[in-house]
mmCIF file of C-alpha atoms in Angstrom:
data_model
loop_
_atom_site.group_PDB
_atom_site.id
_atom_site.type_symbol
_atom_site.label_atom_id
_atom_site.label_comp_id
_atom_site.label_asym_id
_atom_site.label_seq_id
_atom_site.Cartn_x
_atom_site.Cartn_y
_atom_site.Cartn_z
ATOM 1 C CA UNK T 22 116.481 47.800 -55.996
ATOM 2 C CA UNK T 23 115.608 44.362 -57.461
ATOM 3 C CA UNK T 24 113.330 42.061 -55.474
ATOM 4 C CA UNK T 25 114.827 39.047 -53.797
ATOM 5 C CA UNK T 26 113.276 35.602 -54.031
ATOM 6 C CA UNK T 27 111.927 35.905 -50.473
ATOM 7 C CA UNK T 28 110.331 39.285 -51.241
ATOM 8 C CA UNK T 29 108.643 37.863 -54.336
ATOM 9 C CA UNK T 30 107.340 34.848 -52.394
ATOM 10 C CA UNK T 31 106.035 37.105 -49.629
ATOM 11 C CA UNK T 32 104.299 39.336 -52.168
ATOM 12 C CA UNK T 33 102.679 36.324 -53.873
ATOM 13 C CA UNK T 34 101.493 35.019 -50.501
ATOM 14 C CA UNK T 35 100.022 38.433 -49.640
ATOM 15 C CA UNK T 36 98.100 38.547 -52.921
ATOM 16 C CA UNK T 37 96.782 35.040 -52.259
ATOM 17 C CA UNK T 38 95.655 35.970 -48.731
ATOM 18 C CA UNK T 39 93.858 39.068 -50.056
ATOM 19 C CA UNK T 40 92.180 37.280 -52.980
ATOM 20 C CA UNK T 41 91.184 34.006 -51.323
ATOM 21 C CA UNK T 42 88.055 35.257 -49.434
ATOM 22 C CA UNK T 43 86.543 36.808 -52.580
ATOM 23 C CA UNK T 44 87.420 33.775 -54.692
ATOM 24 C CA UNK T 45 85.980 31.408 -52.087
ATOM 25 C CA UNK T 46 82.726 33.394 -51.929
ATOM 26 C CA UNK T 47 82.356 33.395 -55.712
ATOM 27 C CA UNK T 48 83.017 29.657 -56.045
ATOM 28 C CA UNK T 49 80.932 28.593 -53.030
ATOM 29 C CA UNK T 50 77.943 30.831 -53.787
ATOM 30 C CA UNK T 51 77.754 29.893 -57.465
ATOM 31 C CA UNK T 52 77.824 26.256 -56.375
ATOM 32 C CA UNK T 53 74.245 26.623 -55.087
ATOM 33 C CA UNK T 54 73.111 27.719 -58.553
ATOM 34 C CA UNK T 55 74.755 24.710 -60.220
ATOM 35 C CA UNK T 56 73.431 22.414 -57.482
ATOM 36 C CA UNK T 57 69.893 23.639 -58.130
ATOM 37 C CA UNK T 58 70.372 22.879 -61.824
ATOM 38 C CA UNK T 59 71.910 19.452 -61.229
ATOM 39 C CA UNK T 60 69.195 18.239 -58.842
ATOM 40 C CA UNK T 61 66.740 18.331 -61.743
ATOM 41 C CA UNK T 62 68.477 15.283 -63.180
ATOM 42 C CA UNK T 63 69.370 13.065 -60.188
ATOM 43 C CA UNK T 64 68.257 12.146 -56.681
ATOM 44 C CA UNK T 65 70.068 14.336 -54.108
ATOM 45 C CA UNK T 66 72.279 11.779 -52.360
ATOM 46 C CA UNK T 67 72.915 9.971 -55.629
ATOM 47 C CA UNK T 68 74.039 13.264 -57.133
ATOM 48 C CA UNK T 69 76.317 13.887 -54.137
ATOM 49 C CA UNK T 70 77.792 10.382 -54.407
ATOM 50 C CA UNK T 71 78.412 10.926 -58.145
ATOM 51 C CA UNK T 72 80.136 14.181 -57.298
ATOM 52 C CA UNK T 73 82.426 12.428 -54.817
ATOM 53 C CA UNK T 74 83.184 9.585 -57.219
ATOM 54 C CA UNK T 75 84.409 12.160 -59.741
ATOM 55 C CA UNK T 76 86.392 14.084 -57.120
ATOM 56 C CA UNK T 77 88.079 10.988 -55.706
ATOM 57 C CA UNK T 78 88.820 9.724 -59.222
ATOM 58 C CA UNK T 79 90.546 12.984 -60.161
ATOM 59 C CA UNK T 80 92.466 13.023 -56.882
ATOM 60 C CA UNK T 81 93.694 9.457 -57.398
ATOM 61 C CA UNK T 82 94.941 10.378 -60.874
ATOM 62 C CA UNK T 83 96.711 13.405 -59.399
ATOM 63 C CA UNK T 84 98.248 11.200 -56.691
ATOM 64 C CA UNK T 85 99.551 8.767 -59.319
ATOM 65 C CA UNK T 86 101.214 11.679 -61.104
ATOM 66 C CA UNK T 87 102.549 13.645 -58.122
ATOM 67 C CA UNK T 88 102.918 10.794 -55.594
ATOM 68 C CA UNK T 89 102.276 12.702 -52.339
ATOM 69 C CA UNK T 90 103.149 11.036 -49.055
ATOM 70 C CA UNK T 91 100.431 9.255 -47.070
ATOM 71 C CA UNK T 92 102.806 8.468 -44.216
ATOM 72 C CA UNK T 93 100.822 10.394 -41.628
ATOM 73 C CA UNK T 94 100.883 10.230 -37.861
ATOM 74 C CA UNK T 95 97.881 8.860 -35.989
ATOM 75 C CA UNK T 96 96.871 12.409 -35.018
ATOM 76 C CA UNK T 97 97.037 13.536 -38.650
ATOM 77 C CA UNK T 98 94.824 10.649 -39.767
ATOM 78 C CA UNK T 99 92.302 11.474 -37.031
ATOM 79 C CA UNK T 100 92.369 15.159 -38.018
ATOM 80 C CA UNK T 101 91.752 14.503 -41.727
ATOM 81 C CA UNK T 102 89.106 11.829 -41.157
ATOM 82 C CA UNK T 103 87.313 14.083 -38.654
ATOM 83 C CA UNK T 104 87.151 16.952 -41.140
ATOM 84 C CA UNK T 105 85.944 14.564 -43.852
ATOM 85 C CA UNK T 106 83.190 13.199 -41.616
ATOM 86 C CA UNK T 107 81.990 16.609 -40.457
ATOM 87 C CA UNK T 108 82.138 18.630 -43.696
ATOM 88 C CA UNK T 109 82.264 16.326 -46.729
ATOM 89 C CA UNK T 110 80.005 13.632 -45.247
ATOM 90 C CA UNK T 111 77.990 15.460 -42.587
ATOM 91 C CA UNK T 112 77.326 18.942 -43.926
ATOM 92 C CA UNK T 113 76.707 18.017 -47.550
ATOM 93 C CA UNK T 114 74.737 14.832 -46.799
ATOM 94 C CA UNK T 115 72.443 16.580 -44.316
ATOM 95 C CA UNK T 116 71.947 19.493 -46.722
ATOM 96 C CA UNK T 117 70.997 17.151 -49.569
ATOM 97 C CA UNK T 118 68.716 15.071 -47.310
ATOM 98 C CA UNK T 119 66.962 18.239 -46.159
ATOM 99 C CA UNK T 120 66.424 19.222 -49.805
ATOM 100 C CA UNK T 121 65.105 15.718 -50.527
ATOM 101 C CA UNK T 122 62.479 16.082 -47.785
ATOM 102 C CA UNK T 123 61.150 19.310 -49.273
ATOM 103 C CA UNK T 124 63.041 21.990 -47.344
ATOM 104 C CA UNK T 125 63.626 24.959 -49.621
ATOM 105 C CA UNK T 126 67.121 26.183 -50.386
ATOM 106 C CA UNK T 127 66.172 29.481 -48.717
ATOM 107 C CA UNK T 128 65.293 27.727 -45.464
ATOM 108 C CA UNK T 129 68.566 25.806 -45.461
ATOM 109 C CA UNK T 130 70.474 29.005 -46.247
ATOM 110 C CA UNK T 131 68.688 30.792 -43.390
ATOM 111 C CA UNK T 132 69.602 28.058 -40.905
ATOM 112 C CA UNK T 133 73.194 27.510 -42.023
ATOM 113 C CA UNK T 134 73.815 31.288 -42.160
ATOM 114 C CA UNK T 135 73.704 31.163 -38.353
ATOM 115 C CA UNK T 136 77.008 29.276 -38.436
ATOM 116 C CA UNK T 137 79.207 32.338 -37.734
ATOM 117 C CA UNK T 138 77.165 33.140 -34.607
ATOM 118 C CA UNK T 139 77.606 29.564 -33.407
ATOM 119 C CA UNK T 140 81.330 29.764 -34.142
ATOM 120 C CA UNK T 141 81.542 33.058 -32.240
ATOM 121 C CA UNK T 142 79.964 31.441 -29.183
ATOM 122 C CA UNK T 143 82.102 28.306 -29.252
ATOM 123 C CA UNK T 144 85.448 29.607 -30.553
ATOM 124 C CA UNK T 145 86.719 30.870 -27.168
ATOM 125 C CA UNK T 146 86.370 27.384 -25.674
ATOM 126 C CA UNK T 147 87.136 25.142 -28.633
ATOM 127 C CA UNK T 148 89.599 27.119 -30.766
ATOM 128 C CA UNK T 149 91.041 29.250 -27.943
ATOM 129 C CA UNK T 150 90.375 32.554 -29.712
ATOM 130 C CA UNK T 151 88.683 35.689 -28.382
ATOM 131 C CA UNK T 152 85.670 37.364 -30.002
ATOM 132 C CA UNK T 153 85.507 41.048 -29.055
ATOM 133 C CA UNK T 154 82.592 43.494 -29.007
ATOM 134 C CA UNK T 155 83.320 44.913 -32.475
ATOM 135 C CA UNK T 156 83.307 41.440 -33.989
ATOM 136 C CA UNK T 157 80.040 40.551 -32.219
ATOM 137 C CA UNK T 158 78.440 43.686 -33.673
ATOM 138 C CA UNK T 159 79.699 42.593 -37.101
ATOM 139 C CA UNK T 160 78.322 39.077 -36.605
ATOM 140 C CA UNK T 161 74.889 40.441 -35.658
ATOM 141 C CA UNK T 162 74.855 42.828 -38.640
ATOM 142 C CA UNK T 163 75.969 40.021 -40.932
ATOM 143 C CA UNK T 164 73.321 37.530 -39.854
ATOM 144 C CA UNK T 165 70.629 40.251 -40.033
ATOM 145 C CA UNK T 166 71.663 41.104 -43.582
ATOM 146 C CA UNK T 167 71.666 37.440 -44.633
ATOM 147 C CA UNK T 168 68.170 36.949 -43.170
ATOM 148 C CA UNK T 169 66.840 40.064 -44.938
ATOM 149 C CA UNK T 170 68.169 38.814 -48.296
ATOM 150 C CA UNK T 171 66.651 35.365 -47.840
ATOM 151 C CA UNK T 172 63.267 36.650 -46.639
ATOM 152 C CA UNK T 173 63.124 39.189 -49.474
ATOM 153 C CA UNK T 174 63.158 36.333 -51.971
ATOM 154 C CA UNK T 175 60.213 34.631 -50.163
ATOM 155 C CA UNK T 176 62.032 31.334 -50.445
ATOM 156 C CA UNK T 177 61.267 30.033 -46.950
ATOM 157 C CA UNK T 178 59.404 26.734 -47.106
ATOM 158 C CA UNK T 179 59.218 23.826 -44.685
ATOM 159 C CA UNK T 180 57.260 20.686 -45.465
ATOM 160 C CA UNK T 181 58.910 18.266 -43.030
ATOM 161 C CA UNK T 182 60.019 18.426 -39.415
ATOM 162 C CA UNK T 183 62.670 15.848 -40.263
ATOM 163 C CA UNK T 184 63.862 18.090 -43.092
ATOM 164 C CA UNK T 185 64.245 20.916 -40.580
ATOM 165 C CA UNK T 186 66.208 18.567 -38.341
ATOM 166 C CA UNK T 187 68.578 17.706 -41.180
ATOM 167 C CA UNK T 188 69.101 21.420 -41.913
ATOM 168 C CA UNK T 189 70.018 22.016 -38.261
ATOM 169 C CA UNK T 190 72.413 19.054 -38.406
ATOM 170 C CA UNK T 191 73.965 20.601 -41.525
ATOM 171 C CA UNK T 192 74.539 23.794 -39.503
ATOM 172 C CA UNK T 193 76.074 21.882 -36.595
ATOM 173 C CA UNK T 194 78.381 19.757 -38.756
ATOM 174 C CA UNK T 195 79.596 22.781 -40.752
ATOM 175 C CA UNK T 196 80.345 24.678 -37.535
ATOM 176 C CA UNK T 197 81.885 21.571 -35.998
ATOM 177 C CA UNK T 198 84.063 21.000 -39.054
ATOM 178 C CA UNK T 199 85.293 24.601 -38.954
ATOM 179 C CA UNK T 200 86.214 24.388 -35.286
ATOM 180 C CA UNK T 201 87.727 20.921 -35.702
ATOM 181 C CA UNK T 202 89.940 22.128 -38.540
ATOM 182 C CA UNK T 203 91.056 25.163 -36.549
ATOM 183 C CA UNK T 204 91.739 23.144 -33.387
ATOM 184 C CA UNK T 205 93.211 19.952 -34.854
ATOM 185 C CA UNK T 206 93.964 20.738 -38.516
ATOM 186 C CA UNK T 207 97.293 19.529 -39.864
ATOM 187 C CA UNK T 208 99.681 20.979 -42.410
ATOM 188 C CA UNK T 209 99.452 17.823 -44.514
ATOM 189 C CA UNK T 210 99.912 18.129 -48.273
ATOM 190 C CA UNK T 211 96.687 19.508 -49.784
ATOM 191 C CA UNK T 212 96.445 16.586 -52.231
ATOM 192 C CA UNK T 213 96.837 14.070 -49.423
ATOM 193 C CA UNK T 214 94.297 15.896 -47.249
ATOM 194 C CA UNK T 215 91.687 16.169 -50.015
ATOM 195 C CA UNK T 216 92.082 12.523 -51.023
ATOM 196 C CA UNK T 217 91.506 11.303 -47.463
ATOM 197 C CA UNK T 218 88.621 13.669 -46.738
ATOM 198 C CA UNK T 219 86.705 13.063 -49.968
ATOM 199 C CA UNK T 220 87.224 9.310 -49.682
ATOM 200 C CA UNK T 221 85.543 9.546 -46.273
ATOM 201 C CA UNK T 222 82.712 11.562 -47.833
ATOM 202 C CA UNK T 223 82.233 8.964 -50.571
ATOM 203 C CA UNK T 224 82.332 6.071 -48.078
ATOM 204 C CA UNK T 225 79.437 7.663 -46.176
ATOM 205 C CA UNK T 226 77.257 9.097 -48.961
ATOM 206 C CA UNK T 227 77.335 6.175 -51.416
ATOM 207 C CA UNK T 228 75.720 3.677 -48.968
ATOM 208 C CA UNK T 229 73.189 6.341 -47.901
ATOM 209 C CA UNK T 230 72.201 6.905 -51.539
ATOM 210 C CA UNK T 231 71.837 3.143 -52.056
ATOM 211 C CA UNK T 232 69.652 2.682 -48.952
ATOM 212 C CA UNK T 233 67.489 5.802 -49.170
ATOM 213 C CA UNK T 234 67.001 6.488 -52.878
ATOM 214 C CA UNK T 235 66.116 4.690 -56.126
ATOM 215 C CA UNK T 236 69.334 6.277 -57.482
ATOM 216 C CA UNK T 237 67.660 7.650 -60.597
ATOM 217 C CA UNK T 238 69.897 9.685 -62.914
ATOM 218 C CA UNK T 239 69.132 11.421 -66.210
ATOM 219 C CA UNK T 240 72.415 11.499 -68.124
ATOM 220 C CA UNK T 241 71.987 14.882 -69.807
ATOM 221 C CA UNK T 242 74.308 17.740 -70.734
ATOM 222 C CA UNK T 243 72.809 19.723 -67.858
ATOM 223 C CA UNK T 244 73.805 17.017 -65.377
ATOM 224 C CA UNK T 245 77.370 16.823 -66.696
ATOM 225 C CA UNK T 246 77.762 20.614 -66.705
ATOM 226 C CA UNK T 247 76.523 20.935 -63.136
ATOM 227 C CA UNK T 248 78.634 18.000 -61.987
ATOM 228 C CA UNK T 249 81.772 19.378 -63.652
ATOM 229 C CA UNK T 250 81.433 22.749 -61.935
ATOM 230 C CA UNK T 251 80.693 21.280 -58.511
ATOM 231 C CA UNK T 252 83.583 18.816 -58.761
ATOM 232 C CA UNK T 253 86.283 21.248 -59.886
ATOM 233 C CA UNK T 254 85.217 24.649 -58.553
ATOM 234 C CA UNK T 255 83.217 23.734 -55.455
ATOM 235 C CA UNK T 256 84.781 20.522 -54.177
ATOM 236 C CA UNK T 257 88.422 20.933 -55.166
ATOM 237 C CA UNK T 258 88.972 24.701 -55.187
ATOM 238 C CA UNK T 259 86.428 26.215 -52.769
ATOM 239 C CA UNK T 260 86.826 23.636 -49.995
ATOM 240 C CA UNK T 261 90.623 23.796 -50.253
ATOM 241 C CA UNK T 262 90.460 27.600 -49.959
ATOM 242 C CA UNK T 263 88.128 27.387 -46.960
ATOM 243 C CA UNK T 264 90.330 24.948 -45.044
ATOM 244 C CA UNK T 265 93.475 26.920 -45.898
ATOM 245 C CA UNK T 266 91.886 30.170 -44.655
ATOM 246 C CA UNK T 267 90.787 28.497 -41.421
ATOM 247 C CA UNK T 268 94.337 27.291 -40.795
ATOM 248 C CA UNK T 269 95.806 30.739 -41.509
ATOM 249 C CA UNK T 270 93.217 32.854 -39.664
ATOM 250 C CA UNK T 271 90.717 32.828 -36.832
ATOM 251 C CA UNK T 272 87.704 30.522 -37.171
ATOM 252 C CA UNK T 273 85.147 33.210 -36.247
ATOM 253 C CA UNK T 274 86.581 35.642 -38.829
ATOM 254 C CA UNK T 275 86.663 33.106 -41.676
ATOM 255 C CA UNK T 276 83.216 31.686 -40.891
ATOM 256 C CA UNK T 277 81.719 35.195 -41.138
ATOM 257 C CA UNK T 278 82.216 34.960 -44.907
ATOM 258 C CA UNK T 279 79.119 32.739 -44.983
ATOM 259 C CA UNK T 280 76.975 35.824 -44.281
ATOM 260 C CA UNK T 281 77.694 36.943 -47.840
ATOM 261 C CA UNK T 282 76.765 33.577 -49.393
ATOM 262 C CA UNK T 283 72.984 34.321 -49.646
ATOM 263 C CA UNK T 284 73.545 37.800 -51.183
ATOM 264 C CA UNK T 285 76.196 36.495 -53.576
ATOM 265 C CA UNK T 286 73.992 33.533 -54.556
ATOM 266 C CA UNK T 287 71.079 35.894 -55.196
ATOM 267 C CA UNK T 288 73.222 38.044 -57.492
ATOM 268 C CA UNK T 289 74.572 35.024 -59.407
ATOM 269 C CA UNK T 290 71.066 33.536 -59.748
ATOM 270 C CA UNK T 291 69.855 36.915 -61.053
ATOM 271 C CA UNK T 292 72.602 37.024 -63.689
ATOM 272 C CA UNK T 293 72.704 33.343 -64.683
ATOM 273 C CA UNK T 294 69.161 32.063 -64.067
ATOM 274 C CA UNK T 295 67.315 35.377 -64.506
ATOM 275 C CA UNK T 296 65.777 35.020 -61.043
ATOM 276 C CA UNK T 297 64.257 38.190 -59.624
ATOM 277 C CA UNK T 298 66.320 40.321 -57.242
ATOM 278 C CA UNK T 299 63.865 42.089 -54.897
ATOM 279 C CA UNK T 300 64.575 45.671 -53.856
ATOM 280 C CA UNK T 301 64.567 44.614 -50.173
ATOM 281 C CA UNK T 302 67.585 42.395 -50.870
ATOM 282 C CA UNK T 303 69.810 45.429 -51.526
ATOM 283 C CA UNK T 304 69.833 46.806 -47.937
ATOM 284 C CA UNK T 305 70.251 43.226 -46.716
ATOM 285 C CA UNK T 306 73.379 42.893 -48.837
ATOM 286 C CA UNK T 307 74.668 46.194 -47.453
ATOM 287 C CA UNK T 308 74.107 45.024 -43.869
ATOM 288 C CA UNK T 309 75.871 41.740 -44.544
ATOM 289 C CA UNK T 310 78.803 43.547 -46.170
ATOM 290 C CA UNK T 311 79.070 45.957 -43.216
ATOM 291 C CA UNK T 312 79.074 43.032 -40.814
ATOM 292 C CA UNK T 313 81.787 41.268 -42.785
ATOM 293 C CA UNK T 314 83.884 44.442 -42.751
ATOM 294 C CA UNK T 315 83.685 44.707 -38.951
ATOM 295 C CA UNK T 316 84.459 41.016 -38.438
ATOM 296 C CA UNK T 317 87.321 40.812 -40.926
ATOM 297 C CA UNK T 318 88.967 44.105 -39.914
ATOM 298 C CA UNK T 319 91.979 43.473 -37.740
ATOM 299 C CA UNK T 320 92.694 45.661 -34.731
#
């Protein structure tokens, strides 16, 4: 029997739902590798502002071509601006500031990997969703696995109390952005939503870069390569996938994907940058994967 148009659309949607977590993990995790490379050539907030300039520029060009509607209700504007402030401005700015003050990437990963636990605690009150015993066991396994992977690489370093504070703020804004999107997120056109949110991110990070940094940039091929990946794959694709998954699913389930970011980053760094992959990281990856399985599995 031939497929109808509705059956084909449903099948395509199912494939997208199945593939989006793995694609998000690949894009988001590899972003840390390209970020590490790019920060060799520019001050952190300056690099972030450059990233947002490129993103907003591409989005404006796309808007001129496709002409999406910006006739949003007041609630839709508040929703999009709130997500932009919490994730694009808050999470990324605090992460880059923490790096600037000497906090290692491993320390930031260790702190922000607690985000699913925070989501699990707050989701029943903020997003009106239940977190059962099986999912709590998965969350605990996941965070344990992420910690084992990070500690196995001996990448924990803290040189500034303020840097630690910024890393904690990065955790809080990422969790807050996830819950905000789940509670108040709109079904606005993805091009409209991205344009508003990244414009908010640029409006916050550009003045911060001007006030806090000498804004030094080395215009090298390495900078352009890193910037290109972060703009297209991390900012446009990965963030869009994350927000779409949050809208379609439960916040605690989607946020659990962040447990696999340290293991995935370690694997990508091993392949691309030839960084060592300690033997202790392997059981950590297995624990994180088991936790993700328990959290993502539907009753």
